[in-house]
Coordinates of C-alpha atoms in Angstrom, one line a residue:
X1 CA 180.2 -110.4 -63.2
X2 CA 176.5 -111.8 -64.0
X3 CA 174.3 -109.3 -65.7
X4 CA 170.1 -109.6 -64.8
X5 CA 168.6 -110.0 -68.1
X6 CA 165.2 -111.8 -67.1
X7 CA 161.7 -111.4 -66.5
X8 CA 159.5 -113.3 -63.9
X9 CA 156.1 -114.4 -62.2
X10 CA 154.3 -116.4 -59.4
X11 CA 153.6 -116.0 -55.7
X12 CA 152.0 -115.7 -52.5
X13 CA 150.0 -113.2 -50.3
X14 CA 150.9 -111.4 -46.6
X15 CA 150.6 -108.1 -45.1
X16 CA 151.8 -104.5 -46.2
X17 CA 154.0 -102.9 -44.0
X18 CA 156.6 -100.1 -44.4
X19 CA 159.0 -97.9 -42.6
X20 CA 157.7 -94.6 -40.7
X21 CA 160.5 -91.6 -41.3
X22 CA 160.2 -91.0 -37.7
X23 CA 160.7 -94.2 -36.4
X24 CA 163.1 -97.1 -35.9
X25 CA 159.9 -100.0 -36.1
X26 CA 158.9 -100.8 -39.5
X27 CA 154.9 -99.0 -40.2
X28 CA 152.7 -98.6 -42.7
X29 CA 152.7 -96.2 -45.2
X30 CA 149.2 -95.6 -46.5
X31 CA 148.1 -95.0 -50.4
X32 CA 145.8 -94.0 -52.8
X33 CA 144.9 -93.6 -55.7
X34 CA 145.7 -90.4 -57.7
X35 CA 146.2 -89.8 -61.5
X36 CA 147.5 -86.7 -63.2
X37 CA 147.2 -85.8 -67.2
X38 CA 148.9 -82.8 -68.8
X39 CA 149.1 -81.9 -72.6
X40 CA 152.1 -80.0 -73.9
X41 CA 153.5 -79.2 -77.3
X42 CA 156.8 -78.3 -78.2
X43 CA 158.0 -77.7 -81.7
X44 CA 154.4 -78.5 -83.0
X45 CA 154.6 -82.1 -81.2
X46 CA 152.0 -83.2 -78.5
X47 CA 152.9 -85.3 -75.9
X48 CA 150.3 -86.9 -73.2
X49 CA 151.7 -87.6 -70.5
X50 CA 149.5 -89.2 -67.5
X51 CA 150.6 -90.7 -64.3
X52 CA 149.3 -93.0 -61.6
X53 CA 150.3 -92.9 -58.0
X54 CA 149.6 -93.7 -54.6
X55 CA 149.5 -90.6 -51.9
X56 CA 147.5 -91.0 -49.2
X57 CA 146.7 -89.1 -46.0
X58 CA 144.7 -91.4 -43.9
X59 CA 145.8 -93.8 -40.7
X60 CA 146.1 -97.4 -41.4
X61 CA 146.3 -100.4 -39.4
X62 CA 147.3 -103.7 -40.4
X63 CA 148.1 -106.9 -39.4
X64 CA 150.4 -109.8 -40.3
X65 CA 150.0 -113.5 -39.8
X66 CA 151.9 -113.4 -36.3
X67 CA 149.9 -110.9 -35.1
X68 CA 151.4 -108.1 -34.9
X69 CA 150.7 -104.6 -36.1
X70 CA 151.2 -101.1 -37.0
X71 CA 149.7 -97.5 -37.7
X72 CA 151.3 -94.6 -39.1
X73 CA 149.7 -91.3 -40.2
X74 CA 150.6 -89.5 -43.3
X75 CA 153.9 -88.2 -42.5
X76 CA 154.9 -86.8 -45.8
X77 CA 153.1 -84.8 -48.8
X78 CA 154.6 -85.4 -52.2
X79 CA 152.7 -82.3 -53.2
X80 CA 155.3 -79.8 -52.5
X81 CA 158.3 -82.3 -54.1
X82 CA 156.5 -83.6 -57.0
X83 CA 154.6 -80.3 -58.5
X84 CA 156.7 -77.4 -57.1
X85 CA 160.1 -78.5 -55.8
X86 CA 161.1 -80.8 -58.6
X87 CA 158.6 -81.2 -61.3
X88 CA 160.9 -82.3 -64.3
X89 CA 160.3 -85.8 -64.7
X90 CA 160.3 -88.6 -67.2
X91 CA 156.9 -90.5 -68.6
X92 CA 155.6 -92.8 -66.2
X93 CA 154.3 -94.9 -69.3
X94 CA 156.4 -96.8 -71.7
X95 CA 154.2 -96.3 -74.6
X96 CA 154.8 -95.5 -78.8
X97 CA 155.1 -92.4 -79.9
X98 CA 152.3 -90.7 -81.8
X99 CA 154.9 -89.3 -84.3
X100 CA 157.9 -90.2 -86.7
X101 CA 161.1 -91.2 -85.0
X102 CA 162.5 -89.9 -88.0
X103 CA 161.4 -86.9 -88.5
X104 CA 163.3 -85.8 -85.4
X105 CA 166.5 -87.1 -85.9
X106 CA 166.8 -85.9 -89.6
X107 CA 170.4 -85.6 -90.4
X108 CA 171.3 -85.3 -86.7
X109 CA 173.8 -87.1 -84.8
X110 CA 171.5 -88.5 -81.8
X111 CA 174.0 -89.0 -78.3
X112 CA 173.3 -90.3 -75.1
X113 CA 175.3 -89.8 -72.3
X114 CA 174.9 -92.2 -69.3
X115 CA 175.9 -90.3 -65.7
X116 CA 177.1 -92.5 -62.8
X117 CA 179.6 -92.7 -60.1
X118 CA 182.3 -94.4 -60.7
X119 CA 184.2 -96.6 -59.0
X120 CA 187.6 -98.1 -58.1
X121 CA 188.8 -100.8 -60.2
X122 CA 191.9 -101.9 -58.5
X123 CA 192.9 -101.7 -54.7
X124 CA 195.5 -98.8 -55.4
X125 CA 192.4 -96.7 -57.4
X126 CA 190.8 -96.4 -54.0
X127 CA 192.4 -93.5 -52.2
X128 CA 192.9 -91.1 -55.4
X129 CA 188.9 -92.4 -55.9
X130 CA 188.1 -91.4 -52.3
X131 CA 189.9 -88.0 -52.6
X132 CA 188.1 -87.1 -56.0
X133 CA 184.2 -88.3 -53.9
X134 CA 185.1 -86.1 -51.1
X135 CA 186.7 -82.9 -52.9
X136 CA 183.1 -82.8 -54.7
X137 CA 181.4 -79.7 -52.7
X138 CA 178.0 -81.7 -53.2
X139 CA 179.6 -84.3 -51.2
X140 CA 180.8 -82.4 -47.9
X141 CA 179.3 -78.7 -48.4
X142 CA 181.7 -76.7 -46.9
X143 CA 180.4 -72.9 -45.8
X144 CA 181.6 -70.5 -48.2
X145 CA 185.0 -69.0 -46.2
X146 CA 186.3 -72.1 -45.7
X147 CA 185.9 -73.8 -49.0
X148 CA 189.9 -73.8 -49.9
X149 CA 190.2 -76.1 -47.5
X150 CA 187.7 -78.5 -50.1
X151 CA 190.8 -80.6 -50.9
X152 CA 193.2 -80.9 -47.8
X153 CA 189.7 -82.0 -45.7
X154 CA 189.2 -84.3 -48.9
X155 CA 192.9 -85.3 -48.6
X156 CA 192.4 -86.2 -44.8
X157 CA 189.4 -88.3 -44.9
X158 CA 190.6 -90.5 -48.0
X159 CA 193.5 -91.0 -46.8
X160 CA 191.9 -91.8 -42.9
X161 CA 189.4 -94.3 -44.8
X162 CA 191.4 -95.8 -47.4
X163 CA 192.6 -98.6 -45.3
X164 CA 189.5 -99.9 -44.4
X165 CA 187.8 -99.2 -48.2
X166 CA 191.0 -101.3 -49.4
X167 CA 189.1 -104.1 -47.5
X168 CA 185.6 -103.8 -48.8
X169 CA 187.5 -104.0 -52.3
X170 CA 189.2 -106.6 -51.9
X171 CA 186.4 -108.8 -50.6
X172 CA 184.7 -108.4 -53.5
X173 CA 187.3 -109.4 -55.9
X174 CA 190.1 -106.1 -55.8
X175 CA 188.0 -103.5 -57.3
X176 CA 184.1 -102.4 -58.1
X177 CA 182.4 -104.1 -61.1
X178 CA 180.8 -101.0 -61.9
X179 CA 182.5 -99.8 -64.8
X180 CA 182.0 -102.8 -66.2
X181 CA 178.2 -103.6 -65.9
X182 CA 177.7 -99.8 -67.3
X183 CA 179.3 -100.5 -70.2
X184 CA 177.7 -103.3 -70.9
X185 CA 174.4 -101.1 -69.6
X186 CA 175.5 -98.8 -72.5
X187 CA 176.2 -101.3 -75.2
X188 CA 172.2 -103.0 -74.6
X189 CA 171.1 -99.3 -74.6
X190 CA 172.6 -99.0 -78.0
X191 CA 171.1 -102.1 -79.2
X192 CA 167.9 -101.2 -77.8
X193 CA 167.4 -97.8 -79.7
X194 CA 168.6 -99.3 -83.0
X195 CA 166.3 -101.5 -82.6
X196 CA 163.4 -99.0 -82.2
X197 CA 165.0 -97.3 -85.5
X198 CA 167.2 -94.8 -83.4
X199 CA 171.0 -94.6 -84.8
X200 CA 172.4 -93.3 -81.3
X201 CA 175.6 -93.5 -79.9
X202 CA 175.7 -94.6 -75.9
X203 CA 178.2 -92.8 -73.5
X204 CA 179.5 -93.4 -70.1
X205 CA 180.5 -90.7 -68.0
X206 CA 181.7 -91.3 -64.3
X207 CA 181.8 -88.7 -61.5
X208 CA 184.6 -89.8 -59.6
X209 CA 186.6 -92.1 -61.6
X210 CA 187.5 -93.4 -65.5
X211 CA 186.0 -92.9 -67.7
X212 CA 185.6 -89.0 -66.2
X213 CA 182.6 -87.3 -67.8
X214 CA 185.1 -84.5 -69.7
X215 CA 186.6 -88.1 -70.9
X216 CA 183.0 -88.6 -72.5
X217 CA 182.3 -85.3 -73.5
X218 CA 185.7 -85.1 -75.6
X219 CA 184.4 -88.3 -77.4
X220 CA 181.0 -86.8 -77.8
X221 CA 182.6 -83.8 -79.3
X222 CA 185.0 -85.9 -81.3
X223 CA 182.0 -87.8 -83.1
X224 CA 180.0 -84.7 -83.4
X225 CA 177.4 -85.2 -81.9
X226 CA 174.6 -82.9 -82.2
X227 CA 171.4 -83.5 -80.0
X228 CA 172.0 -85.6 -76.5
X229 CA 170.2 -87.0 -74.3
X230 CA 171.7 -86.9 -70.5
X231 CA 170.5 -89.9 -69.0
X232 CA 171.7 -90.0 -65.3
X233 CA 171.8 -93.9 -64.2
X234 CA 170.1 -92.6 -60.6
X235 CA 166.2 -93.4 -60.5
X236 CA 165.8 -91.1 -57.9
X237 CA 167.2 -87.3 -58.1
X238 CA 169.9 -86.4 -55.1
X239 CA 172.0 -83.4 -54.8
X240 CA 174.6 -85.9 -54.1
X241 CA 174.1 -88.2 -57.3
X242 CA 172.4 -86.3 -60.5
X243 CA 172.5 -82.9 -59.1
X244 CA 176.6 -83.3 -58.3
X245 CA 176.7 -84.6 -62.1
X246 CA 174.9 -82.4 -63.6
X247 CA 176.7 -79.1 -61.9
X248 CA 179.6 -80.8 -63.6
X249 CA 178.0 -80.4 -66.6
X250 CA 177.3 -77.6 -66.8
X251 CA 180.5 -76.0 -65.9
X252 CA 181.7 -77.8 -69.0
X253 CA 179.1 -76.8 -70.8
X254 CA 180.0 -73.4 -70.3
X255 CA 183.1 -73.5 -71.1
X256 CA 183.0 -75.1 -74.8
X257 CA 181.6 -73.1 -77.2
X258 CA 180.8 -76.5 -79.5
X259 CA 178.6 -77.9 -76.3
X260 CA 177.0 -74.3 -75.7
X261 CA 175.6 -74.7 -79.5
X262 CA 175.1 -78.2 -79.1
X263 CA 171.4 -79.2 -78.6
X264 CA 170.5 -81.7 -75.2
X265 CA 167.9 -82.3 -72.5
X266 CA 168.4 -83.9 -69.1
X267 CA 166.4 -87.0 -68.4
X268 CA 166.0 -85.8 -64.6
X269 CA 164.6 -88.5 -63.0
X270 CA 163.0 -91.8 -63.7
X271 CA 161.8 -93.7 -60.9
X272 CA 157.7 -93.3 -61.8
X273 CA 158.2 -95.1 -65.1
X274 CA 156.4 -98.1 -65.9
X275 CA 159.0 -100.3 -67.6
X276 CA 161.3 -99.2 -64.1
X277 CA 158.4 -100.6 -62.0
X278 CA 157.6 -103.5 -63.4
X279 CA 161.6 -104.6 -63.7
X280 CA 162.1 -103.9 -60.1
X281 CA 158.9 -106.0 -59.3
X282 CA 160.0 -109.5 -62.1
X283 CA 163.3 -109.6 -59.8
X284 CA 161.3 -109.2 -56.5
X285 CA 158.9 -111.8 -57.4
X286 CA 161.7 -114.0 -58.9
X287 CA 163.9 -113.9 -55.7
X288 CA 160.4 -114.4 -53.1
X289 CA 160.4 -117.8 -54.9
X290 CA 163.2 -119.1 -53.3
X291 CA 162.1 -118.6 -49.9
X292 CA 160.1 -121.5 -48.5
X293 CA 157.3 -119.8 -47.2
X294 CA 157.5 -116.9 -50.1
X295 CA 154.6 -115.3 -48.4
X296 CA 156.0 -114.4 -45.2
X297 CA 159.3 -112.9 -45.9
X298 CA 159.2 -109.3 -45.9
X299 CA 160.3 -107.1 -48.2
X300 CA 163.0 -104.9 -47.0
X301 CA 163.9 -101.7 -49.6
X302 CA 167.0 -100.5 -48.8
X303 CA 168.1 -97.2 -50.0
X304 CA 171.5 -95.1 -50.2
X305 CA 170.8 -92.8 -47.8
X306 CA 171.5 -88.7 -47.8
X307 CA 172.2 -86.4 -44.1
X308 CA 168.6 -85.4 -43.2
X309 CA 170.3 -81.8 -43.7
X310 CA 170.0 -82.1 -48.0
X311 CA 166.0 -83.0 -47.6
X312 CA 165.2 -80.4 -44.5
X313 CA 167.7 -78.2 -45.2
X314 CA 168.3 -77.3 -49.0
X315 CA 165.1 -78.9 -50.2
X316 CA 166.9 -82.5 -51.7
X317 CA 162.9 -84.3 -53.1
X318 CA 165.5 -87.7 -53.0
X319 CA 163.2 -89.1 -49.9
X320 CA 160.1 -88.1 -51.1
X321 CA 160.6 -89.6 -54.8
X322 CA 162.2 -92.2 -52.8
X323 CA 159.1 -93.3 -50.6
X324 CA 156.9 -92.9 -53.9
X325 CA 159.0 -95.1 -55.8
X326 CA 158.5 -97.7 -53.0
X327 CA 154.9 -97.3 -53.2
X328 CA 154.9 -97.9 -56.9
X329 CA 156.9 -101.2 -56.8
X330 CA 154.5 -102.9 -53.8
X331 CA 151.5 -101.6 -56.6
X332 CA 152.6 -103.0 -59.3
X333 CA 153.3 -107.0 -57.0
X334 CA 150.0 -106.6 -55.2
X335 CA 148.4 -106.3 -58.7
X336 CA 150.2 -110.2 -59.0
X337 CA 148.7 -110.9 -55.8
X338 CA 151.6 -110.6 -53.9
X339 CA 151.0 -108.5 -50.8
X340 CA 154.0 -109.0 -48.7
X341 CA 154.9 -107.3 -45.9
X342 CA 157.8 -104.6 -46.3
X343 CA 159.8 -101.5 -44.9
X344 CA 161.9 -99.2 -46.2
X345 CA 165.5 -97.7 -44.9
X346 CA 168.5 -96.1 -45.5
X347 CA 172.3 -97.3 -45.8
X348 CA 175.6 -96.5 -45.9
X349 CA 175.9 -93.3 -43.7
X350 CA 179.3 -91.8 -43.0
X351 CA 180.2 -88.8 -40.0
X352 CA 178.5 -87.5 -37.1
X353 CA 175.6 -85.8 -38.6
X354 CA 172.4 -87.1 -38.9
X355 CA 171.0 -89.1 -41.9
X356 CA 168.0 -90.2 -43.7
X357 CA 166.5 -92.5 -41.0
X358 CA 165.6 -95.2 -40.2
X359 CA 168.9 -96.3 -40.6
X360 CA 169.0 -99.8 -42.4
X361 CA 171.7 -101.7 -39.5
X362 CA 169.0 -100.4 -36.8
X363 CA 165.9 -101.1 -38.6
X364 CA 167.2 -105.3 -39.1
X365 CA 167.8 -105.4 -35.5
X366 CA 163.9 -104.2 -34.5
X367 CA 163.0 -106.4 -37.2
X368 CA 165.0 -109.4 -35.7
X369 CA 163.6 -108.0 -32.2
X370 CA 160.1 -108.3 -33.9
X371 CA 160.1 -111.5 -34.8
X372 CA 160.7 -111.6 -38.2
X373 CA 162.6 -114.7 -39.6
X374 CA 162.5 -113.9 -43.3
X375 CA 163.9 -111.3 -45.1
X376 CA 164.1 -110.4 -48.7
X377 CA 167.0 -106.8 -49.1
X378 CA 166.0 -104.9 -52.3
X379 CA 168.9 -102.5 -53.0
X380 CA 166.3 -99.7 -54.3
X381 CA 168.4 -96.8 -55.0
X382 CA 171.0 -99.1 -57.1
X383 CA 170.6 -100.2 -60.8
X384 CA 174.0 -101.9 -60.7
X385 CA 176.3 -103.9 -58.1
X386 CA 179.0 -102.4 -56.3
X387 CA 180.6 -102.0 -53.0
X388 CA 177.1 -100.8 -51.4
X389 CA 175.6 -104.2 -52.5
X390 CA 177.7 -107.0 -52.6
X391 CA 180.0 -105.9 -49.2
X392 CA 177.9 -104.1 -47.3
X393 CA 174.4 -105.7 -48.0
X394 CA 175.7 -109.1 -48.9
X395 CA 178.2 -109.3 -46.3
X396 CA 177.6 -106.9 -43.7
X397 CA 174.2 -106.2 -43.2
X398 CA 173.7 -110.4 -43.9
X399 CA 175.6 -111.3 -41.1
X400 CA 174.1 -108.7 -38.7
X401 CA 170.6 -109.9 -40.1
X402 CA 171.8 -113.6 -38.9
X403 CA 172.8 -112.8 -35.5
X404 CA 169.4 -110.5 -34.8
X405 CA 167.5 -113.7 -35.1
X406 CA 166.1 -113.8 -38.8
X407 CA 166.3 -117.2 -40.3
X408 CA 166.4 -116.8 -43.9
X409 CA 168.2 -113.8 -46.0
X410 CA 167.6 -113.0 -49.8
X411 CA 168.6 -110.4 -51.9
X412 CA 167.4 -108.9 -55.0
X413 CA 170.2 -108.7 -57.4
X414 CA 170.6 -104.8 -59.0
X415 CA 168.9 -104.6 -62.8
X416 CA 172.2 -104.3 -64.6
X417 CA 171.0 -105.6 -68.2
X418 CA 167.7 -106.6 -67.3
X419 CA 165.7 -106.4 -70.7
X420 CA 162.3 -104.5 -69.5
X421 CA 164.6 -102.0 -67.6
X422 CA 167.2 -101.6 -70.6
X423 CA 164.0 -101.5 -72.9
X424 CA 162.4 -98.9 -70.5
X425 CA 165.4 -96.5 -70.4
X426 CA 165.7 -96.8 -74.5
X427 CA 161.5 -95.5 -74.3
X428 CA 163.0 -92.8 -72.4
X429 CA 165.5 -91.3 -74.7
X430 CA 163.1 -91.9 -77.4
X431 CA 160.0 -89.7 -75.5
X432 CA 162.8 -87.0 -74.3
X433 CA 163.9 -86.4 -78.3
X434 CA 161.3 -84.2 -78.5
X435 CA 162.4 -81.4 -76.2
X436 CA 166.0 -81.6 -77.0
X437 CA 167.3 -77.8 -77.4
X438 CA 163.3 -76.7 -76.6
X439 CA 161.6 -75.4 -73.6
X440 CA 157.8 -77.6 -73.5
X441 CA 156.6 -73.9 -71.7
X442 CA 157.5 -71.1 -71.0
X443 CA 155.8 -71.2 -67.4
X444 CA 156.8 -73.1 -64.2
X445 CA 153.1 -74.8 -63.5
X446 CA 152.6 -75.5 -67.0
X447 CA 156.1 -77.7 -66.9
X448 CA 153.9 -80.7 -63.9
X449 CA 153.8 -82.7 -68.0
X450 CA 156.0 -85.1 -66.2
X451 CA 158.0 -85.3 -69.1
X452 CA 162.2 -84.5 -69.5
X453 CA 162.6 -80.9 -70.8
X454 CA 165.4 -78.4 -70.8
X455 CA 169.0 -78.1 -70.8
X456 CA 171.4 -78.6 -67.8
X457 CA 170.7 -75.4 -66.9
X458 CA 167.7 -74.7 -67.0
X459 CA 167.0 -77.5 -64.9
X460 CA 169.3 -76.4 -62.1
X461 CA 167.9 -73.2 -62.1
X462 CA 164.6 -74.2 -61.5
X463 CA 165.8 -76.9 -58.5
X464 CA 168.2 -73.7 -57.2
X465 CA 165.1 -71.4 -57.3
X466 CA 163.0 -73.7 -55.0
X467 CA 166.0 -74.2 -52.4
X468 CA 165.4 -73.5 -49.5
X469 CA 167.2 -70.9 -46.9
X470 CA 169.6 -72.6 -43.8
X471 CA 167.5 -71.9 -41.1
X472 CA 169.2 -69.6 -38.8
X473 CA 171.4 -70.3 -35.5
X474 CA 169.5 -71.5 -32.6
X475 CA 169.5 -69.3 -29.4
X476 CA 171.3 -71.6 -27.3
X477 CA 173.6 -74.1 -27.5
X478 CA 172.9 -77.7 -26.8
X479 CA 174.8 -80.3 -26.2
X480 CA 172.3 -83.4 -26.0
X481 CA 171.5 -85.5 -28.4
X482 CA 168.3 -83.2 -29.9
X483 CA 168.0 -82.6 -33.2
X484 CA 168.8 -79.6 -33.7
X485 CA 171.9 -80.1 -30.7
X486 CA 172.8 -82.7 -33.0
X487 CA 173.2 -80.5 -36.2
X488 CA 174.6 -78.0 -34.2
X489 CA 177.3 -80.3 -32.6
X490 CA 178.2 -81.7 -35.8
X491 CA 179.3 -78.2 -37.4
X492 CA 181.2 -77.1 -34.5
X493 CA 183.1 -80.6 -34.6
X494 CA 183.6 -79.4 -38.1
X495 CA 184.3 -75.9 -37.6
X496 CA 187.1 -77.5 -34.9
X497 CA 188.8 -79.6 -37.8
X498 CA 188.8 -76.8 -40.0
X499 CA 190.7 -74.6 -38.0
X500 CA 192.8 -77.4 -37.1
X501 CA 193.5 -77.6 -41.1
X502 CA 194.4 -74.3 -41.4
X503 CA 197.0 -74.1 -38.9
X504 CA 198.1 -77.1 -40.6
X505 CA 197.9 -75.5 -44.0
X506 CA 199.6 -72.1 -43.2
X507 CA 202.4 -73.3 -40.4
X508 CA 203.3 -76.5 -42.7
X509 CA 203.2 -78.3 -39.0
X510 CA 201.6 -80.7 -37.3
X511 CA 200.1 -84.3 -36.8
X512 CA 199.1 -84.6 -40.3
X513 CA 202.1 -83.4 -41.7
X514 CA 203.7 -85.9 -39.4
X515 CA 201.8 -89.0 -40.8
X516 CA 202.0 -87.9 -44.3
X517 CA 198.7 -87.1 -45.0
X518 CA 199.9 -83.2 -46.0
X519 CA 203.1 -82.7 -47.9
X520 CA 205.9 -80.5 -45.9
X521 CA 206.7 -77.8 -47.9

């Protein structure tokens, strides 16, 4: 597997473009300028943190070479994500620190422990893998009097899906690379804080496959580690991704008196910072090159999406910090002149509720529809390659870009070891050291610093606090295809399987007994 360890320049100018939350056509999402600077001190150490973004709340129309165009109002606010909902971010800014690196590591024994997913490395590795995805409440949130059925439902759908996941795996070689670009992820980490003068040992710990995260905290233990840094390799925050991993966490955490005494912080978040940006924008301007015309192939962000039900529902900020890291990236090109058009969309939905739209297969076919002939997939939410990039981007949503009429496909390799990014996430650690085992304030406003503070729990209580109540039943049933029919249809098809299950559980009869899927007792 090929690691991206590059930087990059040159280009061309089009239009700006981007993909309306309410709508299958790609429109634009208008910005401005804002910029935010807080002071904190923790343990007698300032920190400035300032940060730069675009939020704006006007209509704009603009217009591309073949004529067409769009308008979109403001549709979102980051206000209520970024400075209530989930304020615990990272520094934007890569920048030195204004005090002695070695003053806080002392005689400590500095960890860092890298959260991801996980993946299956071989083709028999892909049901167990499934089962352990799908038995994570995070994943499929279960209401609470039918959550011992968590792991027959997850039983079902891994084994329903593991025939055709044996097929994605085994086009792209029998297994996912990702345990193997992390490590290597981790070992340039290493590197990279040794070089900036900090002695740190790097740890990989997977959701859902080897190495586990308890496999990595019994290591961390075993070396004695005494502040860590938990660095979740998500750039955006999901319940599904660094929330899931961090609930693990902390039920470990709980549990071990050595990792309750233990001193950490949680480097929440990381999408705004600078070194991010301006790594996701080398590989963009790198792969625009290639094209012919480099200024008329549109930039098309593709994102893992979430159901609509985690952002509307319980308050997930993943779409908002989502959209703003888009906004960030298209920035930091324009400031190199390059002013492509672009759009935005979500991938790899599963079931028959409703995700984060647009949906990425739809949104290629308006574009084909559109006229576009040149397209350039950036896998946005991804810093490594697996299944979700080289299957269904490379080979699936390729082919379907082919047949809607667009001419010429590119594709933005994930960052894996690329140096600014690698060097970035080092700066990261080494600004987070300071509020390892402290609190920056003691208040909720006071905490907008934009900077990593807190310990697994802490953090969680604050995104728990701001959650936000399940609406209540609607009056009447519908059974068209209306938003809130849809939601509703969706947890009575679920309520259906889930008394199916029981009777299946508590009889020991029954279809799935009679395929196998359940043991007979």
């Amino acid at each position: 597997m090929m690691m991206n360890c590059g930087a990059v320049n040159a280009t061309t100018p089009s239009t700006s473009w981007s993909a309306s939350h309410s709508s299958k056509v790609p429109m634009l999402l208008p910005r401005a300028i804002c910029t935010t600077q807080r002071m904190c001190c923790v343990s007698g150490v300032h920190v400035d943190a300032s940060v730069s973004s675009n939020v704006s709340r006007n209509c704009v129309v603009a217009k591309d070479s073949s004529g067409w165009s769009g308008t979109s109002p403001s549709l979102y606010s980051k206000q209520p994500f970024n400075k209530v909902l989930w304020p615990l971010k990272a520094l934007v800014t890569s920048t030195s620190q204004d005090f002695p690196i070695a003053s806080l590591i002392g005689e400590e024994k500095v960890g860092v422990l890298l959260l991801n997913l996980g993946g299956p490395e071989t083709l028999e590795d892909v049901q167990p893998f499934l089962f352990n995805l799908f038995a994570d409440p995070d994943i499929i949130r279960l209401p609470r009097l039918f959550r011992f059925l968590q792991k027959p439902l997850a039983q079902f759908i891994s084994v329903a899906r593991a025939p055709k996941s044996k097929e994605g795996y085994a086009s792209i070689g029998g297994g996912s690379p990702l345990r193997q670009i992390t490590d290597a992820q981790a070992e340039e980490l290493r590197k990279s804080l040794w070089e900036k003068q900090v002695p740190a040992k790097v740890y990989v710990g997977m959701r859902y496959w080897h190495p586990f995260t308890e496999e990595a905290i019994e290591q961390i233990k075993s070396d004695g580690i005494t502040k860590l840094v938990v660095l979740p390799l998500y750039p955006q925050f999901s319940i599904s991704t660094s929330g899931s991993s961090l609930r693990l966490l902390e039920s470990i955490f709980r549990e071990d008196e050595y990792l309750v005494n233990m001193q950490h912080t949680v480097i929440p978040s990381w999408y705004q910072r600078e070194g991010y940006i301006k790594a996701m924008a080398n590989l963009i301007e790198k792969e625009l090159e290639k094209f012919d015309r480099p200024e008329q192939a549109m930039i098309f962000f593709s994102a893992h999406g979430v159901p609509l039900a985690y952002v509307e529902e319980a308050g997930d900020p993943y779409k908002a910090e989502m959209e703003e890291c888009v906004d960030l990236i298209i920035e930091e090109l324009e400031k190199r002149k390059i002013i492509n058009a672009y759009t935005l969309a979500y991938q790899s939905r599963v079931g028959p509720v409703e995700w984060l739209k647009p949906y990425t297969d739809e949104t290629i076919i308006e574009l084909g529809k559109k006229g576009v002939k040149r397209l350039l997939a950036v896998p946005i939410s991804f810093v490594s390659e697996h299944i979700e990039t080289l299957e269904e981007i490379d080979v699936e949503y390729k082919e379907l870009a082919l047949k809607s009429g667009i001419e010429k496909w590119g594709r933005v390799p994930a960052l894996g070891c690329e140096s600014t990014f690698i060097s970035d996430l080092a700066d990261a650690v080494i600004e987070s050291l300071p509020y390892v085992g402290a609190m920056a304030v003691s208040n909720l406003e006071a905490r907008q610093s934009l900077v990593p503070l807190g310990s697994v729990e802490e953090l969680l209580a604050v995104y728990d606090s701001k959650r936000r109540e399940l609406p209540p039943p609607v009056m009447v049933w519908e059974w068209g295809w209306t938003r809130s029919a849809e939601t509703w249809n969706g947890r009575a098809a679920m309520l259906a399987v889930l008394v199916l299950l029981v009777l299946e559980v508590t009889t020991g009869q029954g279809f799935l007994h009679q395929w196998g899927i359940l043991p007979f007792h």
